């Protein structure tokens, strides 16, 4: 999206910290700035991306929380370095080269919780602007051509204290020293009227995620500074704090957050934070399953072409289609989103969830098509949802593609060994070996199964299957094997023991061909005993 607005106005977008430092890269490297105050632990740099705008390029650094950083320009080497302590890089953040008119390359490195982001420039004639966005938890670094006169580029700016102003000659054409002093005093009065210092203190509570203290500070600020220019930001951050408090609760109650967002929008309809508040209200309605309200807010927000939340709103609408059971429509919506933003994890996870819905409906063809495509495009997504491996294994098992099914059963066991169906998956692996007449391999697997969670239905099934192998193939060379195979050597005694324990579980059924000596229909353990004894 191209936003054709003045660069200085854009740099003030959604920046509660109200901190903007401009460094002329054509000047000596005296400009360094440490943003905000105390470092926060466990800062995760989630992504670094480029946003090209008319006349300038923006580097967007997304964090899991707002944190301090140091900016240091190095003119000799044509680079700018951002340093963050107590920080780490996500797996997606890597050094990259860009085809950009201003920026050549971004190098990232992390040593002992210190992260350095080096922005390699194509030449020196640029100006740098950097700012923070507390609501979106992002750092913005903008580059644009330095069009200032040469004198401005080479002559350093001399800072003077208010007390020394009277001793100086007029520094501004047409203004005397007394007029300059008057302006300084007026600026100080403005700070006091707007409560700049108290505003910063309140913001600091919010940045440290001390939301209860932040709420108290926001309320006190409203009472003390009823005419402050920061009131709109305070109102929207008040709503954000209420939302974060509710969201951290296992049983969230968003009533206060909704009320605070409505208050902020009603009293400050022209605020730059309005768009964010409308998105968060729609998100709350979606979580509460107020589908109609959420849809209306999402659709209204999408009409705003300059909105930063259009991709997120489209994801919200696609998720609601999924929750309504409109799987085909939801799938197409997510594919459109992934075409524009292929790295969007939420969209990937939702596509795989659609596959799971098809699986639950026993539409295995569509489910497997989605799973296979997802496993090729985003293999790490299956690590986050190991149950998909089990569902893929079950489909391959039903198709008699036993090596493929084993691969995914093993993936489930390795990724989620404590899952409820992990033991079942182990037994299914053994069943595939029996169905392929690989009895030695099956015996080894079922020996592991009977030792796992002794006395459970899964363990009993392992014993039964070892006994089955003893009946089907009693001449296996197992006497020198180190594991205990007594159920194999004493199958009928094993059946009697299991029957006495009176445990049966239909989950451990399998389809076996008649050539194996087992019936060609699903059986449970009790039926296995009965069939073997009668034969």
Short mmCIF file of C-alpha atoms in Angstrom, two decimals:
data_model
loop_
_atom_site.label_atom_id
_atom_site.label_comp_id
_atom_site.label_asym_id
_atom_site.label_seq_id
_atom_site.Cartn_x
_atom_site.Cartn_y
_atom_site.Cartn_z
CA UNK A 1 0.00 0.00 0.00
CA UNK A 2 1.40 3.39 -1.00
CA UNK A 3 0.74 6.20 1.44
CA UNK A 4 1.27 9.62 -0.11
CA UNK A 5 1.60 11.77 2.96
CA UNK A 6 4.25 14.08 4.34
CA UNK A 7 7.19 12.10 5.74
CA UNK A 8 7.18 13.92 9.09
CA UNK A 9 3.46 13.27 9.53
CA UNK A 10 3.98 9.55 8.82
CA UNK A 11 6.70 9.34 11.43
CA UNK A 12 4.22 10.40 14.09
CA UNK A 13 1.87 7.50 13.27
CA UNK A 14 0.92 5.45 16.31
CA UNK A 15 3.90 6.39 18.45
CA UNK A 16 2.85 6.74 22.10
CA UNK A 17 6.44 7.14 23.19
CA UNK A 18 6.51 10.45 21.17
CA UNK A 19 10.21 10.07 20.53
CA UNK A 20 11.66 10.91 17.13
CA UNK A 21 15.35 11.47 16.56
CA UNK A 22 16.70 12.69 13.24
CA UNK A 23 20.31 12.09 12.30
CA UNK A 24 21.86 13.62 9.18
CA UNK A 25 24.12 10.95 7.74
CA UNK A 26 26.10 13.57 5.89
CA UNK A 27 27.17 15.06 9.23
CA UNK A 28 29.83 13.85 11.67
CA UNK A 29 28.72 10.80 13.63
CA UNK A 30 27.69 12.61 16.78
CA UNK A 31 24.05 11.46 16.71
CA UNK A 32 23.41 8.48 18.97
CA UNK A 33 20.16 7.79 20.75
CA UNK A 34 19.12 5.25 23.39
CA UNK A 35 15.37 4.88 23.20
CA UNK A 36 13.23 4.71 26.34
CA UNK A 37 14.60 3.57 29.67
CA UNK A 38 15.33 0.23 31.30
CA UNK A 39 15.99 -2.89 29.18
CA UNK A 40 13.31 -5.56 29.24
CA UNK A 41 14.26 -9.23 29.53
CA UNK A 42 13.50 -11.76 26.84
CA UNK A 43 12.97 -9.35 23.98
CA UNK A 44 12.26 -11.35 20.82
CA UNK A 45 12.92 -9.77 17.42
CA UNK A 46 10.16 -11.46 15.45
CA UNK A 47 10.76 -10.05 11.97
CA UNK A 48 12.58 -7.40 9.94
CA UNK A 49 10.95 -6.25 6.74
CA UNK A 50 11.19 -3.46 4.17
CA UNK A 51 8.34 -1.08 3.33
CA UNK A 52 8.94 1.14 0.31
CA UNK A 53 7.23 4.52 0.20
CA UNK A 54 7.38 7.38 -2.30
CA UNK A 55 10.55 9.28 -1.49
CA UNK A 56 11.82 7.05 1.33
CA UNK A 57 12.35 3.47 2.50
CA UNK A 58 11.20 2.17 5.88
CA UNK A 59 12.73 -0.72 7.80
CA UNK A 60 10.16 -2.23 10.18
CA UNK A 61 11.50 -4.25 13.15
CA UNK A 62 8.72 -6.19 14.92
CA UNK A 63 9.21 -7.14 18.59
CA UNK A 64 7.26 -9.09 21.18
CA UNK A 65 7.52 -6.03 23.45
CA UNK A 66 8.84 -2.49 23.25
CA UNK A 67 12.49 -2.37 24.33
CA UNK A 68 15.38 0.13 24.38
CA UNK A 69 17.87 0.23 21.55
CA UNK A 70 20.99 2.19 20.59
CA UNK A 71 21.40 3.75 17.14
CA UNK A 72 24.94 4.42 15.91
CA UNK A 73 25.74 5.73 12.40
CA UNK A 74 29.10 4.78 10.86
CA UNK A 75 29.72 7.12 7.91
CA UNK A 76 33.07 5.67 7.00
CA UNK A 77 31.59 2.22 6.40
CA UNK A 78 28.22 3.53 5.12
CA UNK A 79 26.14 1.72 7.71
CA UNK A 80 23.86 2.30 10.67
CA UNK A 81 23.84 -0.12 13.62
CA UNK A 82 20.93 -0.78 16.01
CA UNK A 83 21.97 -2.55 19.20
CA UNK A 84 19.58 -4.21 21.67
CA UNK A 85 20.57 -5.95 24.89
CA UNK A 86 18.71 -8.83 26.56
CA UNK A 87 17.34 -9.71 23.14
CA UNK A 88 17.25 -12.67 20.79
CA UNK A 89 16.39 -13.35 17.16
CA UNK A 90 13.56 -15.54 15.96
CA UNK A 91 14.39 -18.25 13.43
CA UNK A 92 12.80 -16.20 10.65
CA UNK A 93 15.16 -13.23 11.09
CA UNK A 94 18.25 -13.57 8.90
CA UNK A 95 20.70 -11.35 7.05
CA UNK A 96 19.40 -10.32 3.64
CA UNK A 97 20.40 -8.31 0.56
CA UNK A 98 17.79 -5.95 -0.92
CA UNK A 99 17.22 -4.39 -4.32
CA UNK A 100 16.44 -0.96 -2.91
CA UNK A 101 17.55 2.52 -3.94
CA UNK A 102 18.73 3.42 -0.44
CA UNK A 103 19.43 0.17 1.40
CA UNK A 104 21.87 -2.47 0.19
CA UNK A 105 21.82 -5.10 2.93
CA UNK A 106 20.69 -5.88 6.48
CA UNK A 107 23.05 -7.96 8.61
CA UNK A 108 21.85 -9.42 11.91
CA UNK A 109 23.94 -11.02 14.65
CA UNK A 110 23.38 -12.15 18.22
CA UNK A 111 26.11 -12.66 20.82
CA UNK A 112 25.37 -13.28 24.51
CA UNK A 113 21.86 -11.77 24.38
CA UNK A 114 23.11 -8.70 22.50
CA UNK A 115 21.56 -8.30 19.06
CA UNK A 116 23.04 -6.03 16.42
CA UNK A 117 21.18 -5.04 13.27
CA UNK A 118 23.47 -3.40 10.70
CA UNK A 119 21.80 -1.46 7.89
CA UNK A 120 24.23 -1.22 4.96
CA UNK A 121 23.62 1.92 2.86
CA UNK A 122 24.39 2.51 -0.81
CA UNK A 123 25.97 5.91 -0.15
CA UNK A 124 26.20 8.63 2.51
CA UNK A 125 23.75 11.17 1.19
CA UNK A 126 20.72 10.05 3.19
CA UNK A 127 18.92 11.19 6.28
CA UNK A 128 17.80 8.76 8.95
CA UNK A 129 14.62 8.96 11.03
CA UNK A 130 13.81 6.35 13.65
CA UNK A 131 10.84 5.98 15.99
CA UNK A 132 8.92 3.45 18.06
CA UNK A 133 5.31 2.29 17.84
CA UNK A 134 4.23 1.09 21.27
CA UNK A 135 0.84 -0.22 20.20
CA UNK A 136 2.20 -2.36 17.36
CA UNK A 137 5.47 -3.10 19.23
CA UNK A 138 7.59 -2.02 16.27
CA UNK A 139 10.67 0.11 15.54
CA UNK A 140 10.66 2.19 12.36
CA UNK A 141 13.88 3.26 10.62
CA UNK A 142 13.36 5.54 7.59
CA UNK A 143 15.89 6.56 4.92
CA UNK A 144 15.42 9.41 2.45
CA UNK A 145 17.73 11.58 0.32
CA UNK A 146 19.48 14.40 2.14
CA UNK A 147 18.43 17.47 0.13
CA UNK A 148 19.74 20.02 2.61
CA UNK A 149 22.31 22.63 1.54
CA UNK A 150 25.94 21.60 1.89
CA UNK A 151 26.47 24.04 4.75
CA UNK A 152 23.81 22.30 6.77
CA UNK A 153 25.36 18.91 6.12
CA UNK A 154 28.82 19.86 7.28
CA UNK A 155 28.15 22.33 10.06
CA UNK A 156 27.30 20.61 13.38
CA UNK A 157 24.39 21.93 15.40
CA UNK A 158 25.44 23.62 18.64
CA UNK A 159 23.14 22.97 21.61
CA UNK A 160 22.83 25.64 24.28
CA UNK A 161 21.14 25.75 27.65
CA UNK A 162 18.27 28.13 28.39
CA UNK A 163 20.47 30.03 30.84
CA UNK A 164 23.07 30.74 28.16
CA UNK A 165 20.56 32.06 25.62
CA UNK A 166 20.74 35.64 26.95
CA UNK A 167 24.52 35.72 26.42
CA UNK A 168 24.29 34.65 22.80
CA UNK A 169 23.84 36.87 19.78
CA UNK A 170 20.51 36.45 18.01
CA UNK A 171 20.66 32.99 16.45
CA UNK A 172 17.38 33.25 14.54
CA UNK A 173 16.95 35.98 11.99
CA UNK A 174 14.42 38.56 13.17
CA UNK A 175 14.34 37.32 16.80
CA UNK A 176 16.12 38.89 19.72
CA UNK A 177 17.52 36.97 22.67
CA UNK A 178 14.51 38.02 24.77
CA UNK A 179 12.09 36.66 22.15
CA UNK A 180 13.98 33.38 22.06
CA UNK A 181 13.82 33.20 25.86
CA UNK A 182 10.10 33.93 25.69
CA UNK A 183 9.60 31.02 23.32
CA UNK A 184 11.54 28.70 25.62
CA UNK A 185 9.41 29.73 28.58
CA UNK A 186 6.28 29.22 26.53
CA UNK A 187 7.47 25.72 25.61
CA UNK A 188 8.09 24.96 29.28
CA UNK A 189 4.58 26.14 30.15
CA UNK A 190 3.22 23.86 27.43
CA UNK A 191 5.08 20.90 28.94
CA UNK A 192 3.58 21.62 32.33
CA UNK A 193 0.07 22.12 30.93
CA UNK A 194 0.25 18.89 28.90
CA UNK A 195 1.93 16.94 31.70
CA UNK A 196 4.78 15.61 29.58
CA UNK A 197 6.74 14.15 32.50
CA UNK A 198 3.71 12.44 34.05
CA UNK A 199 2.76 11.18 30.60
CA UNK A 200 6.16 9.55 30.25
CA UNK A 201 5.88 7.97 33.69
CA UNK A 202 2.46 6.51 32.87
CA UNK A 203 3.72 5.18 29.55
CA UNK A 204 6.63 3.51 31.29
CA UNK A 205 4.23 1.41 33.42
CA UNK A 206 2.51 0.28 30.22
CA UNK A 207 5.77 -0.55 28.47
CA UNK A 208 6.84 -2.69 31.44
CA UNK A 209 3.49 -4.51 31.21
CA UNK A 210 2.52 -3.33 34.70
CA UNK A 211 -1.00 -2.83 33.42
CA UNK A 212 -2.75 -2.31 36.76
CA UNK A 213 -0.31 0.45 37.72
CA UNK A 214 -0.65 1.88 34.21
CA UNK A 215 -4.44 2.12 34.62
CA UNK A 216 -4.04 4.04 37.87
CA UNK A 217 -1.50 6.38 36.27
CA UNK A 218 -3.78 6.97 33.26
CA UNK A 219 -6.75 7.83 35.49
CA UNK A 220 -4.63 10.20 37.57
CA UNK A 221 -3.31 11.85 34.41
CA UNK A 222 -6.84 12.56 33.14
CA UNK A 223 -7.78 14.24 36.40
CA UNK A 224 -4.59 16.30 36.65
CA UNK A 225 -4.32 17.42 33.01
CA UNK A 226 -7.85 17.77 31.59
CA UNK A 227 -6.58 19.87 28.65
CA UNK A 228 -3.50 17.83 27.76
CA UNK A 229 -2.79 17.04 24.14
CA UNK A 230 -1.92 13.48 25.21
CA UNK A 231 -5.45 12.63 26.40
CA UNK A 232 -6.36 10.72 23.25
CA UNK A 233 -3.28 8.51 23.54
CA UNK A 234 -3.98 7.96 27.23
CA UNK A 235 -7.56 6.92 26.43
CA UNK A 236 -6.54 4.38 23.80
CA UNK A 237 -3.69 2.98 25.89
CA UNK A 238 -6.13 2.67 28.80
CA UNK A 239 -8.26 0.43 26.57
CA UNK A 240 -5.17 -1.55 25.52
CA UNK A 241 -4.22 -2.15 29.13
CA UNK A 242 -7.75 -3.40 29.93
CA UNK A 243 -7.58 -5.72 26.92
CA UNK A 244 -4.19 -7.15 27.95
CA UNK A 245 -5.40 -7.74 31.52
CA UNK A 246 -8.46 -9.59 30.25
CA UNK A 247 -6.49 -11.57 27.66
CA UNK A 248 -4.08 -12.89 30.29
CA UNK A 249 -6.98 -14.35 32.30
CA UNK A 250 -7.82 -18.05 31.65
CA UNK A 251 -11.49 -16.99 31.54
CA UNK A 252 -11.23 -13.51 29.97
CA UNK A 253 -13.87 -10.85 30.51
CA UNK A 254 -13.56 -8.17 27.84
CA UNK A 255 -16.38 -5.96 29.09
CA UNK A 256 -14.08 -3.25 30.51
CA UNK A 257 -11.89 -3.29 27.41
CA UNK A 258 -14.87 -2.88 25.08
CA UNK A 259 -16.18 -0.02 27.18
CA UNK A 260 -12.76 1.69 27.15
CA UNK A 261 -12.37 1.33 23.36
CA UNK A 262 -15.86 2.78 22.80
CA UNK A 263 -15.05 5.70 25.12
CA UNK A 264 -11.81 6.45 23.26
CA UNK A 265 -13.45 6.33 19.82
CA UNK A 266 -16.42 8.46 20.93
CA UNK A 267 -14.34 11.19 22.57
CA UNK A 268 -11.44 11.21 20.08
CA UNK A 269 -12.90 10.27 16.67
CA UNK A 270 -10.05 11.94 14.77
CA UNK A 271 -7.25 10.25 16.70
CA UNK A 272 -4.61 8.29 14.83
CA UNK A 273 -5.36 5.39 17.21
CA UNK A 274 -8.99 5.02 16.12
CA UNK A 275 -8.22 2.45 13.43
CA UNK A 276 -6.36 0.26 15.91
CA UNK A 277 -9.20 0.49 18.42
CA UNK A 278 -11.80 -0.54 15.83
CA UNK A 279 -9.70 -3.56 14.89
CA UNK A 280 -9.33 -4.62 18.53
CA UNK A 281 -13.08 -4.29 19.11
CA UNK A 282 -13.74 -6.57 16.12
CA UNK A 283 -11.19 -9.04 17.48
CA UNK A 284 -12.98 -9.09 20.84
CA UNK A 285 -16.34 -9.68 19.16
CA UNK A 286 -14.79 -12.53 17.18
CA UNK A 287 -13.46 -14.13 20.38
CA UNK A 288 -16.91 -13.80 21.96
CA UNK A 289 -18.52 -15.40 18.87
CA UNK A 290 -20.49 -12.22 18.13
CA UNK A 291 -20.16 -12.96 14.43
CA UNK A 292 -22.37 -10.21 13.04
CA UNK A 293 -20.71 -7.43 15.06
CA UNK A 294 -17.22 -8.67 14.21
CA UNK A 295 -18.00 -8.95 10.48
CA UNK A 296 -19.40 -5.44 10.30
CA UNK A 297 -16.34 -3.93 11.99
CA UNK A 298 -13.90 -5.97 9.89
CA UNK A 299 -15.63 -5.05 6.63
CA UNK A 300 -15.81 -1.35 7.54
CA UNK A 301 -12.11 -1.36 8.40
CA UNK A 302 -11.13 -3.00 5.09
CA UNK A 303 -12.69 -0.04 3.25
CA UNK A 304 -9.94 2.15 4.72
CA UNK A 305 -7.19 1.65 2.14
CA UNK A 306 -4.59 3.28 4.37
CA UNK A 307 -5.26 1.00 7.32
CA UNK A 308 -2.39 -1.04 8.75
CA UNK A 309 -4.81 -3.73 9.89
CA UNK A 310 -6.35 -4.77 6.57
CA UNK A 311 -4.42 -8.11 6.40
CA UNK A 312 -5.40 -8.95 9.99
CA UNK A 313 -9.06 -8.10 9.27
CA UNK A 314 -9.06 -10.40 6.23
CA UNK A 315 -7.68 -13.20 8.40
CA UNK A 316 -10.45 -12.56 10.93
CA UNK A 317 -13.15 -12.82 8.24
CA UNK A 318 -11.62 -16.02 6.85
CA UNK A 319 -11.49 -17.57 10.35
CA UNK A 320 -15.16 -16.79 10.88
CA UNK A 321 -16.00 -18.63 7.64
CA UNK A 322 -14.07 -21.59 9.04
CA UNK A 323 -15.95 -21.48 12.34
CA UNK A 324 -19.25 -21.35 10.44
CA UNK A 325 -18.31 -24.58 8.64
CA UNK A 326 -17.89 -22.90 5.22
CA UNK A 327 -14.69 -24.80 4.55
CA UNK A 328 -14.35 -24.21 0.81
CA UNK A 329 -14.94 -20.45 1.13
CA UNK A 330 -12.58 -20.22 4.08
CA UNK A 331 -9.89 -22.18 2.24
CA UNK A 332 -10.08 -19.85 -0.78
CA UNK A 333 -9.93 -16.80 1.48
CA UNK A 334 -6.82 -18.05 3.24
CA UNK A 335 -5.17 -18.91 -0.07
CA UNK A 336 -5.68 -15.31 -1.21
CA UNK A 337 -4.13 -14.08 2.03
CA UNK A 338 -1.13 -16.42 1.73
CA UNK A 339 -0.58 -15.36 -1.87
CA UNK A 340 0.10 -11.81 -0.64
CA UNK A 341 1.67 -12.70 2.72
CA UNK A 342 3.07 -16.25 2.46
CA UNK A 343 4.79 -16.04 5.86
CA UNK A 344 1.60 -15.38 7.84
CA UNK A 345 1.62 -18.17 10.45
CA UNK A 346 -1.98 -17.67 11.51
CA UNK A 347 -3.18 -18.23 7.95
CA UNK A 348 -1.03 -21.36 7.59
CA UNK A 349 -2.37 -22.83 10.83
CA UNK A 350 -5.94 -22.09 9.76
CA UNK A 351 -5.46 -23.86 6.40
CA UNK A 352 -4.26 -26.98 8.25
CA UNK A 353 -7.23 -26.66 10.58
CA UNK A 354 -9.50 -26.76 7.52
CA UNK A 355 -7.80 -30.06 6.61
CA UNK A 356 -8.56 -31.38 10.09
CA UNK A 357 -12.22 -30.37 9.69
CA UNK A 358 -12.38 -32.37 6.45
CA UNK A 359 -10.78 -35.29 8.29
CA UNK A 360 -13.46 -35.13 10.99
CA UNK A 361 -16.10 -35.17 8.24
CA UNK A 362 -14.36 -38.28 6.80
CA UNK A 363 -13.59 -36.41 3.59
CA UNK A 364 -10.13 -37.96 3.57
CA UNK A 365 -9.33 -37.02 -0.02
CA UNK A 366 -9.60 -33.27 0.62
CA UNK A 367 -8.00 -33.57 4.05
CA UNK A 368 -4.95 -35.40 2.70
CA UNK A 369 -4.56 -32.95 -0.20
CA UNK A 370 -4.40 -30.04 2.26
CA UNK A 371 -2.08 -31.90 4.65
CA UNK A 372 0.35 -32.96 1.90
CA UNK A 373 0.51 -29.47 0.43
CA UNK A 374 1.02 -27.96 3.88
CA UNK A 375 3.76 -30.45 4.81
CA UNK A 376 5.67 -29.54 1.64
CA UNK A 377 5.24 -25.77 1.93
CA UNK A 378 5.46 -25.34 5.71
CA UNK A 379 6.99 -28.49 7.30
CA UNK A 380 7.55 -26.60 10.58
CA UNK A 381 3.77 -26.09 10.90
CA UNK A 382 3.32 -29.83 11.46
CA UNK A 383 5.76 -29.58 14.37
CA UNK A 384 3.35 -27.14 16.02
CA UNK A 385 0.40 -29.51 15.48
CA UNK A 386 1.66 -33.11 15.74
CA UNK A 387 -1.89 -34.51 15.63
CA UNK A 388 -1.91 -33.78 11.90
CA UNK A 389 0.79 -36.43 11.59
CA UNK A 390 -1.53 -38.94 13.23
CA UNK A 391 -4.39 -38.04 10.90
CA UNK A 392 -2.16 -38.32 7.84
CA UNK A 393 -0.90 -41.68 9.10
CA UNK A 394 -4.47 -42.95 9.54
CA UNK A 395 -5.39 -41.95 5.99
CA UNK A 396 -2.30 -43.65 4.54
CA UNK A 397 -3.04 -46.70 6.71
CA UNK A 398 -6.56 -46.94 5.25
CA UNK A 399 -5.02 -46.70 1.77
CA UNK A 400 -2.61 -49.55 2.65
CA UNK A 401 0.37 -47.24 2.13
CA UNK A 402 2.09 -48.64 5.19
CA UNK A 403 5.60 -47.13 4.89
CA UNK A 404 4.07 -43.65 4.58
CA UNK A 405 1.74 -44.25 7.49
CA UNK A 406 4.67 -45.44 9.66
CA UNK A 407 6.59 -42.26 8.88
CA UNK A 408 3.81 -40.07 10.26
CA UNK A 409 3.07 -42.34 13.24
CA UNK A 410 6.75 -42.05 14.17
CA UNK A 411 6.58 -38.26 13.72
CA UNK A 412 3.74 -38.08 16.22
CA UNK A 413 5.61 -40.22 18.75
CA UNK A 414 8.80 -38.18 18.39
CA UNK A 415 7.14 -34.75 18.44
CA UNK A 416 4.53 -35.46 21.09
CA UNK A 417 5.44 -38.62 23.07
CA UNK A 418 2.93 -37.78 25.82
CA UNK A 419 -0.02 -37.35 23.45
CA UNK A 420 -3.12 -39.41 24.22
CA UNK A 421 -2.82 -41.37 20.97
CA UNK A 422 0.98 -41.78 21.00
CA UNK A 423 0.70 -45.33 22.40
CA UNK A 424 -1.99 -46.11 19.87
CA UNK A 425 0.35 -44.85 17.12
CA UNK A 426 3.08 -47.21 18.37
CA UNK A 427 0.71 -50.16 18.13
CA UNK A 428 -0.40 -49.06 14.67
CA UNK A 429 3.26 -49.17 13.58
CA UNK A 430 3.44 -52.76 14.79
CA UNK A 431 0.22 -53.58 12.90
CA UNK A 432 1.70 -52.25 9.65
CA UNK A 433 4.65 -54.62 10.05
CA UNK A 434 2.30 -57.57 10.65
CA UNK A 435 0.31 -56.66 7.54
CA UNK A 436 3.57 -56.62 5.56
CA UNK A 437 4.59 -59.99 7.11
CA UNK A 438 7.58 -58.34 8.78
CA UNK A 439 7.02 -60.24 11.99
CA UNK A 440 10.46 -59.66 13.51
CA UNK A 441 10.07 -55.89 13.27
CA UNK A 442 6.52 -56.12 14.59
CA UNK A 443 7.67 -58.20 17.56
CA UNK A 444 10.22 -55.54 18.52
CA UNK A 445 7.62 -52.75 18.33
CA UNK A 446 5.02 -54.61 20.38
CA UNK A 447 7.66 -55.45 22.99
CA UNK A 448 8.16 -51.68 23.41
CA UNK A 449 4.39 -51.23 23.56
CA UNK A 450 3.76 -53.76 26.34
CA UNK A 451 6.46 -52.09 28.49
CA UNK A 452 4.97 -48.66 28.03
CA UNK A 453 2.40 -47.76 30.69
CA UNK A 454 2.02 -51.34 32.00
CA UNK A 455 -1.55 -52.40 32.64
CA UNK A 456 -3.04 -49.95 30.16
CA UNK A 457 -5.15 -50.99 27.19
CA UNK A 458 -2.29 -50.10 24.86
CA UNK A 459 0.14 -52.24 26.81
CA UNK A 460 -2.29 -55.18 26.77
CA UNK A 461 -2.68 -54.80 23.03
CA UNK A 462 1.12 -55.09 22.67
CA UNK A 463 1.06 -58.39 24.60
CA UNK A 464 -1.84 -59.73 22.52
CA UNK A 465 -0.03 -58.90 19.30
CA UNK A 466 3.18 -60.59 20.47
CA UNK A 467 1.09 -63.68 21.16
CA UNK A 468 -0.54 -63.38 17.71
CA UNK A 469 2.91 -63.38 16.10
CA UNK A 470 3.78 -66.51 18.14
CA UNK A 471 0.76 -68.28 16.58
CA UNK A 472 1.28 -66.91 13.05
CA UNK A 473 5.03 -67.47 12.86
CA UNK A 474 6.35 -69.61 15.76
CA UNK A 475 9.73 -70.25 14.08
CA UNK A 476 11.23 -66.75 14.27
CA UNK A 477 14.91 -66.73 15.39
CA UNK A 478 14.25 -64.86 18.61
CA UNK A 479 15.96 -66.98 21.27
CA UNK A 480 19.16 -64.93 21.23
CA UNK A 481 17.36 -61.56 21.32
CA UNK A 482 17.96 -59.57 24.49
CA UNK A 483 14.36 -58.50 25.11
CA UNK A 484 11.81 -60.65 26.89
CA UNK A 485 9.50 -62.36 24.37
CA UNK A 486 7.55 -64.62 26.73
CA UNK A 487 4.17 -63.62 25.19
CA UNK A 488 5.55 -64.82 21.84
CA UNK A 489 6.57 -68.21 23.23
CA UNK A 490 3.43 -68.61 25.38
CA UNK A 491 0.60 -67.13 23.30
CA UNK A 492 -2.34 -69.00 24.83
CA UNK A 493 -1.22 -68.30 28.39
CA UNK A 494 -0.96 -64.63 27.39
CA UNK A 495 -4.52 -64.65 26.04
CA UNK A 496 -5.78 -66.18 29.30
CA UNK A 497 -3.95 -63.56 31.40
CA UNK A 498 -5.40 -60.70 29.38
CA UNK A 499 -8.90 -62.15 29.60
CA UNK A 500 -8.59 -62.49 33.36
CA UNK A 501 -7.55 -58.85 33.61
CA UNK A 502 -10.82 -58.12 31.81
CA UNK A 503 -9.57 -55.16 29.87
CA UNK A 504 -10.69 -54.45 26.37
CA UNK A 505 -10.43 -51.36 24.22
CA UNK A 506 -11.97 -51.12 20.74
CA UNK A 507 -9.52 -48.35 19.79
CA UNK A 508 -6.88 -51.00 19.18
CA UNK A 509 -8.58 -52.52 16.18
CA UNK A 510 -6.96 -53.11 12.81
CA UNK A 511 -7.92 -54.38 9.40
CA UNK A 512 -5.92 -57.52 8.57
CA UNK A 513 -5.94 -59.55 5.33
CA UNK A 514 -7.09 -63.19 5.50
CA UNK A 515 -3.66 -64.39 4.31
CA UNK A 516 -2.18 -63.36 7.68
CA UNK A 517 -4.36 -65.80 9.59
CA UNK A 518 -6.38 -62.96 11.21
CA UNK A 519 -9.96 -62.08 10.25
CA UNK A 520 -10.47 -59.44 7.55
CA UNK A 521 -12.58 -57.13 9.76
CA UNK A 522 -11.80 -54.78 12.65
CA UNK A 523 -11.28 -56.63 15.93
CA UNK A 524 -10.71 -55.73 19.53
CA UNK A 525 -8.46 -57.58 21.96
CA UNK A 526 -11.20 -59.78 23.41
CA UNK A 527 -12.25 -60.90 19.93
CA UNK A 528 -8.62 -61.64 19.07
CA UNK A 529 -8.41 -64.04 22.02
CA UNK A 530 -11.67 -65.73 21.12
CA UNK A 531 -10.73 -66.13 17.46
CA UNK A 532 -7.24 -67.55 18.10
CA UNK A 533 -8.51 -70.05 20.70
CA UNK A 534 -11.29 -71.30 18.45
CA UNK A 535 -8.89 -71.79 15.54
#
